[in-house]
Short mmCIF file of C-alpha atoms in Angstrom, two decimals:
data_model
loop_
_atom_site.label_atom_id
_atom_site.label_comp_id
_atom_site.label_asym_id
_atom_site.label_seq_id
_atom_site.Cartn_x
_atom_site.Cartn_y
_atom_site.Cartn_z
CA UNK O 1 34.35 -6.70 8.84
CA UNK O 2 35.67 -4.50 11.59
CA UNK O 3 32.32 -2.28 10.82
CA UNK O 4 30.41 -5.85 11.91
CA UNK O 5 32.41 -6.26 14.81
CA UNK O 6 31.53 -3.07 15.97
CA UNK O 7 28.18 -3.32 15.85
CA UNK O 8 27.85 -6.64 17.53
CA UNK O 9 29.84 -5.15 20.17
CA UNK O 10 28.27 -2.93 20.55
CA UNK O 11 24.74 -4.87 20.74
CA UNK O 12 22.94 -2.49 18.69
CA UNK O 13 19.57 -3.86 17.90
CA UNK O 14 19.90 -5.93 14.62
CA UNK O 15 18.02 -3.27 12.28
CA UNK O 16 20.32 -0.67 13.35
CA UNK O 17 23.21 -2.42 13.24
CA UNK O 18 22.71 -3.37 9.83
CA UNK O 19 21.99 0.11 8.89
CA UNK O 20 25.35 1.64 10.54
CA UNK O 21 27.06 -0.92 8.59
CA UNK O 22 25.44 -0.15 5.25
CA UNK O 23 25.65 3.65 5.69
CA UNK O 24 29.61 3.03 6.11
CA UNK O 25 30.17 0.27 3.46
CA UNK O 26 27.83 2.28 0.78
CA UNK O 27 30.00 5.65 -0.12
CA UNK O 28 32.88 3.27 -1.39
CA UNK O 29 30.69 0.62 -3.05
CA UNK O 30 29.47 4.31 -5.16
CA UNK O 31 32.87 5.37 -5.38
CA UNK O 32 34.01 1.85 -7.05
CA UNK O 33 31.10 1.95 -9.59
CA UNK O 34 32.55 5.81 -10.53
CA UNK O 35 35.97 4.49 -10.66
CA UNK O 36 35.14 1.43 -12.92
CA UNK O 37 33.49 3.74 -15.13
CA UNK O 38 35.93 6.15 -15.67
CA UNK O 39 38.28 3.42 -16.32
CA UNK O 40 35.81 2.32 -18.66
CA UNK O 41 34.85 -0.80 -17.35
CA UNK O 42 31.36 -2.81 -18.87
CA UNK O 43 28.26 -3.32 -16.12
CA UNK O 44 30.64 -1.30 -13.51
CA UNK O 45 28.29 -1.85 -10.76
CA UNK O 46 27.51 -5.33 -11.28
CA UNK O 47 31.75 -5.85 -11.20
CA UNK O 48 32.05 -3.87 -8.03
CA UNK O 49 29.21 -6.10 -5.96
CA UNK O 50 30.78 -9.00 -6.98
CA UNK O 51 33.69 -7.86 -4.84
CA UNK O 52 31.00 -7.19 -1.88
CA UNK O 53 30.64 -10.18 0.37
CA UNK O 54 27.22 -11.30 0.21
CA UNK O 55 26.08 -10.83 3.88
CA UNK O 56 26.91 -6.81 3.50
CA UNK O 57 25.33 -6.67 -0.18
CA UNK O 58 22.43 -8.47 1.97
CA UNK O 59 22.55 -5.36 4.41
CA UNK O 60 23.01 -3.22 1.64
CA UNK O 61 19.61 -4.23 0.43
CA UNK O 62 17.30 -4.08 3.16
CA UNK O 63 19.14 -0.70 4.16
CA UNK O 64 16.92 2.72 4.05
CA UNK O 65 20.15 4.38 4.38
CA UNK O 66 21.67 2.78 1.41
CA UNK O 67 18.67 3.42 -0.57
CA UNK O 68 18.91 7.09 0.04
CA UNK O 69 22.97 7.19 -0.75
CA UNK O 70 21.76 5.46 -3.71
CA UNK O 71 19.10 7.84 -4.61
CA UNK O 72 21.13 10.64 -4.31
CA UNK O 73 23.99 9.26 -6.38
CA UNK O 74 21.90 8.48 -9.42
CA UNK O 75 20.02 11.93 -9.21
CA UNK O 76 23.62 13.96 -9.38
CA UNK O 77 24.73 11.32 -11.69
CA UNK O 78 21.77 11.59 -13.87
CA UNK O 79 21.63 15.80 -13.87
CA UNK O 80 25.10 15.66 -14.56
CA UNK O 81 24.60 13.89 -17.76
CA UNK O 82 21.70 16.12 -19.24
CA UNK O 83 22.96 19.25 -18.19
CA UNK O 84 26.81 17.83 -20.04
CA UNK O 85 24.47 16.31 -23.46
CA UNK O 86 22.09 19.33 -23.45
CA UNK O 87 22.51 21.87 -26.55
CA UNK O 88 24.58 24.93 -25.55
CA UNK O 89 22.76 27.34 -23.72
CA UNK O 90 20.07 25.04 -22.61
CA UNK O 91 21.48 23.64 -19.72
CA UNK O 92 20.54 27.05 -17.08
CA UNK O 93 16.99 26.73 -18.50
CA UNK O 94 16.49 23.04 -17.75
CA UNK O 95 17.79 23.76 -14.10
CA UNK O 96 15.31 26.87 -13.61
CA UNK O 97 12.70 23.75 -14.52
CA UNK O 98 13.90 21.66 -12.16
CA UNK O 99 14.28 23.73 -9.49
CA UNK O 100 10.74 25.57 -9.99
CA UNK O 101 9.37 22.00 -9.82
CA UNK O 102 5.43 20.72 -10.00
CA UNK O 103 2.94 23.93 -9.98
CA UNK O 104 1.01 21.45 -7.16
CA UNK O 105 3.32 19.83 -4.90
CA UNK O 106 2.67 16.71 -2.55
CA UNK O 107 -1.24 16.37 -3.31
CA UNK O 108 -2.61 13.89 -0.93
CA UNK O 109 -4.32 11.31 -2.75
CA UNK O 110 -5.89 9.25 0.24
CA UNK O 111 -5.36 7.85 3.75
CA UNK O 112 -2.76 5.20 2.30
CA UNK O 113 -0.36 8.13 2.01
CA UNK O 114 0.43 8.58 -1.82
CA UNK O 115 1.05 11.90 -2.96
CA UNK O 116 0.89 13.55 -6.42
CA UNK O 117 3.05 16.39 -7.94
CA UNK O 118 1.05 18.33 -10.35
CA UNK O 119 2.43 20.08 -13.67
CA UNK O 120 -0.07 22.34 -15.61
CA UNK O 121 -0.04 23.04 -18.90
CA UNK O 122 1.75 26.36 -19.49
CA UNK O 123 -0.35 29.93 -18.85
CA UNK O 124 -2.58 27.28 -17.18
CA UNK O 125 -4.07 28.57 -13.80
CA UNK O 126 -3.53 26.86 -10.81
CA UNK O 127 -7.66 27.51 -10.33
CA UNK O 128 -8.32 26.17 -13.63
CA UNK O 129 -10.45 22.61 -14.54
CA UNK O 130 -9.44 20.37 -17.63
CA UNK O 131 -10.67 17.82 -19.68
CA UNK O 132 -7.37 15.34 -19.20
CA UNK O 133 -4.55 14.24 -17.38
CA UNK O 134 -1.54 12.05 -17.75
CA UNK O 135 -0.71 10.39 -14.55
CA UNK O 136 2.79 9.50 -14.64
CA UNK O 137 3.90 6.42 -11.99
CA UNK O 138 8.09 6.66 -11.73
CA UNK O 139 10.17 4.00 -11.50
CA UNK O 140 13.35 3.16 -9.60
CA UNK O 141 13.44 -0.49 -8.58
CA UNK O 142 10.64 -0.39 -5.85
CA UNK O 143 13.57 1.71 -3.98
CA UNK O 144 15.04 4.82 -5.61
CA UNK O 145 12.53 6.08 -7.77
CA UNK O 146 11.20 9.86 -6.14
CA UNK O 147 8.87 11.47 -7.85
CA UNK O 148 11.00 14.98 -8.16
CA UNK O 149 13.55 12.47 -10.21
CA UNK O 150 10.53 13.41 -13.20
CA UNK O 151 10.19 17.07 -13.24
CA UNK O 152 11.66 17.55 -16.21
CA UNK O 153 9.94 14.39 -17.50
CA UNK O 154 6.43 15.56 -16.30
CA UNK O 155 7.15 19.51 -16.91
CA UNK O 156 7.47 18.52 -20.79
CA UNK O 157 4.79 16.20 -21.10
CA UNK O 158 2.60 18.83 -19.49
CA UNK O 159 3.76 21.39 -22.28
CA UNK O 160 3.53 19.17 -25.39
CA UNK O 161 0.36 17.18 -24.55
CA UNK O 162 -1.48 20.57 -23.19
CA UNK O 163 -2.83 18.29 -19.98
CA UNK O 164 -2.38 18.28 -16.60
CA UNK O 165 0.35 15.84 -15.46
CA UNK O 166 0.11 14.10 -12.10
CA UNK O 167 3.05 12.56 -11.25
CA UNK O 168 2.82 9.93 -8.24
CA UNK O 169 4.59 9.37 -5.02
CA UNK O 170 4.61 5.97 -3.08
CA UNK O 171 6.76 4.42 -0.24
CA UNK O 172 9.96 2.81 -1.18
CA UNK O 173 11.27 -0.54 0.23
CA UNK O 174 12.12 -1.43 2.52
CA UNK O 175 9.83 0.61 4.59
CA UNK O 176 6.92 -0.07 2.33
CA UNK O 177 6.73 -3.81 0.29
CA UNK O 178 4.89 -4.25 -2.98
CA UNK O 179 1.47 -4.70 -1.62
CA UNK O 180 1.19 -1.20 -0.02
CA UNK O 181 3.53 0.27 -3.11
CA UNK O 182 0.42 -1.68 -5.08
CA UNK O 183 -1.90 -0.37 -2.77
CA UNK O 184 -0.92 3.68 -2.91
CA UNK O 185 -0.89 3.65 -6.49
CA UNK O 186 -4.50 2.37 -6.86
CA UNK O 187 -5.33 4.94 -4.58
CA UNK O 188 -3.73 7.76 -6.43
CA UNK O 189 -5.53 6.40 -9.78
CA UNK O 190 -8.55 6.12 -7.48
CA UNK O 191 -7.91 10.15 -7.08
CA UNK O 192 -7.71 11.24 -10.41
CA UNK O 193 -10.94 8.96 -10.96
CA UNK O 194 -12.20 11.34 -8.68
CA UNK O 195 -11.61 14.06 -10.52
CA UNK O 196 -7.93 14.84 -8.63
CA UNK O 197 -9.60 16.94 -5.61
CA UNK O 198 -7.65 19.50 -3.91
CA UNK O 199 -7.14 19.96 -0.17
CA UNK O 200 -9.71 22.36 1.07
CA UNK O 201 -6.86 25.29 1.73
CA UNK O 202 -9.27 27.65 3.34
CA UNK O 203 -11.20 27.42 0.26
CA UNK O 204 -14.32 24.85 -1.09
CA UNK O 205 -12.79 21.69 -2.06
CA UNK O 206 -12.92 21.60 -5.65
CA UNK O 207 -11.36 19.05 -8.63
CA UNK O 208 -8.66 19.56 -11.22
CA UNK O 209 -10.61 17.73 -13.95
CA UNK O 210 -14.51 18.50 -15.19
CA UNK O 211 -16.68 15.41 -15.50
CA UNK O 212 -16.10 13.13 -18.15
CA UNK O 213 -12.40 13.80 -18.04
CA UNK O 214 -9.95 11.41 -19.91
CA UNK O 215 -7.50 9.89 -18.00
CA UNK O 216 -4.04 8.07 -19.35
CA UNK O 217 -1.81 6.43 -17.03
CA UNK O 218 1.94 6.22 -17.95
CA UNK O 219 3.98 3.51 -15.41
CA UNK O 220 8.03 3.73 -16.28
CA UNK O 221 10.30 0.25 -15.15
CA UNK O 222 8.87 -0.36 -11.94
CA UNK O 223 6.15 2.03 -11.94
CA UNK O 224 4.70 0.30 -15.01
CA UNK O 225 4.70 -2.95 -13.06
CA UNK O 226 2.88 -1.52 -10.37
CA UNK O 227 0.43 0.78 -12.93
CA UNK O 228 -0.48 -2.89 -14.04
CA UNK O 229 -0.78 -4.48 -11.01
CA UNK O 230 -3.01 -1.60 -9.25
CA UNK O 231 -5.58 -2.28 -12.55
CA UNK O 232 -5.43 -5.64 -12.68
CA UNK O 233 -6.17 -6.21 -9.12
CA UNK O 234 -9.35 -4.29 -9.16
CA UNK O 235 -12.55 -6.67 -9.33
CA UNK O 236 -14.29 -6.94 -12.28
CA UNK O 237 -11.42 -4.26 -13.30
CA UNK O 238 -13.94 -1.70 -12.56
CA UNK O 239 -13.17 1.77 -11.02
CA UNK O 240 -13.03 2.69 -7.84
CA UNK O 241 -13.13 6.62 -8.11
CA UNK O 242 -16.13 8.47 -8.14
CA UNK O 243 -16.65 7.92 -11.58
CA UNK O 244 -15.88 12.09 -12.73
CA UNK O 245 -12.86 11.09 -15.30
CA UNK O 246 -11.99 7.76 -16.86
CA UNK O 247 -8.79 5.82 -17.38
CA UNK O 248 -8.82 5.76 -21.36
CA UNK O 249 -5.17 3.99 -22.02
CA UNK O 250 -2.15 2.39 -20.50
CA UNK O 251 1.26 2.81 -21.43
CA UNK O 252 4.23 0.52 -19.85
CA UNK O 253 7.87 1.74 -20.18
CA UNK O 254 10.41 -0.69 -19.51
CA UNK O 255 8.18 -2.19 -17.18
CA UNK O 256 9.20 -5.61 -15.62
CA UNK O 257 6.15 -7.96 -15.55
CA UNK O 258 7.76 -11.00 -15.54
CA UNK O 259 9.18 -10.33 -11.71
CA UNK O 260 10.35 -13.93 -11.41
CA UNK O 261 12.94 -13.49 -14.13
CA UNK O 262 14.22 -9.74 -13.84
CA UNK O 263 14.76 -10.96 -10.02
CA UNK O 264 17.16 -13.73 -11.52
CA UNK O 265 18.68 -10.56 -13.71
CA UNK O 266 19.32 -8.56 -11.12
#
């Protein structure tokens, strides 16, 4: 509350306001999910919000800033659990993968602004074709989900299937809503349609995959919603790449398609 009264006193511009007041109130919301954890508490987060008056969970929500603290959180929460569950000696390997990252970083995929991480299969050649790839479309409630969040994910994948793996990037809420998350994702399958072209780099522009590539598309929680919403939304459900490779199958993880009920879960 004195947070709020600062800000209006300040006469910050609402957006900003809100933002200052969600980057202060956010570290202890975090802090009170670790603590009901630890002291072994079931749904820890939900029991924490409920303590959160709604007006700052409101803030909370529509905050880039809180997003971000969020982000972070479950990304050191999350490594901290493999790296504690992974088989002795394993856990300096897994953060050499992680740290290498995609062989192909931040692909541009169009003008809309999605970008793709690519993984190669190993020994593969970064000037090498192939005949398919697995594009993988993370999840993270609209909000949190980064593509570098799946380079373990995607590095394995790439190793066991013997593809390349294109794992995609698109804006987060609040600065992008579903329509241009929808939107960017189309256009990266729209790429790999295309035969995943390269920027130009000084050299002839050139394509990841021969013609008459097979494509599979992999969408995980809210990627998966908007993997199915990107194909259904296409007239006729017909491509729009260039027609080099093919989307061959579909795979949905977790994904919430019924939006008006896992809203009322949340």
């Amino acid at each position: 509350m004195q947070l709020l009264c600062a800000a209006l006193a300040l006469r910050l511009p609402r957006p900003l306001g809100r933002e200052l007041i969600a980057g202060a109130i956010t570290p202890a919301v975090l802090g009170g999910v670790v603590a009901a954890g630890i002291a072994g508490a079931s749904e820890p987060e939900g029991r924490v919000l409920r303590l959160v008056p709604r007006r700052l969970q409101e803030y909370m929500r529509e905050s880039r800033i809180a997003w971000i603290m969020y982000s972070q959180f479950e990304y050191v929460a999350a490594g901290l659990a493999v790296f504690a569950l992974a088989p002795r000696g394993q856990a300096r390997r897994l953060l050499r993968v992680q740290r290498a990252g995609p062989d192909l970083k931040d692909v541009p995929c169009g003008p809309l602004g999605s970008l793709a991480d690519v993984y190669l299969p190993g020994g593969a050649s970064a000037a090498a074709s192939f005949e398919e790839m697995l594009v993988f479309v993370p999840g993270g409630a609209w909000s949190h989900g980064y593509k570098s969040f799946y380079t373990l994910t995607s590095r394995r994948l790439a190793t066991e299937l013997g593809c390349a793996v294109a794992t995609v990037g698109y804006g987060l809420y609040p600065v992008a809503d579903g329509a241009a998350q929808v939107a960017q994702v189309e256009e990266a399958l729209a790429w790999a349609e295309a035969g995943a072209p390269l920027p130009p780099d000084g050299e002839p522009r050139r394509r990841l995959l021969n013609a008459g590539a097979r494509l599979s598309v992999v969408g995980h929680s809210a990627g998966g919603q908007l993997s199915a919403a990107a194909l259904l939304g296409r007239s006729g459900g017909e491509a729009t790449g260039a027609g080099v490779a093919s989307i061959g199958s579909l795979a949905l993880l977790s994904a919430p398609l019924e939006l008006r009920r896992h809203v009322l879960h949340e």
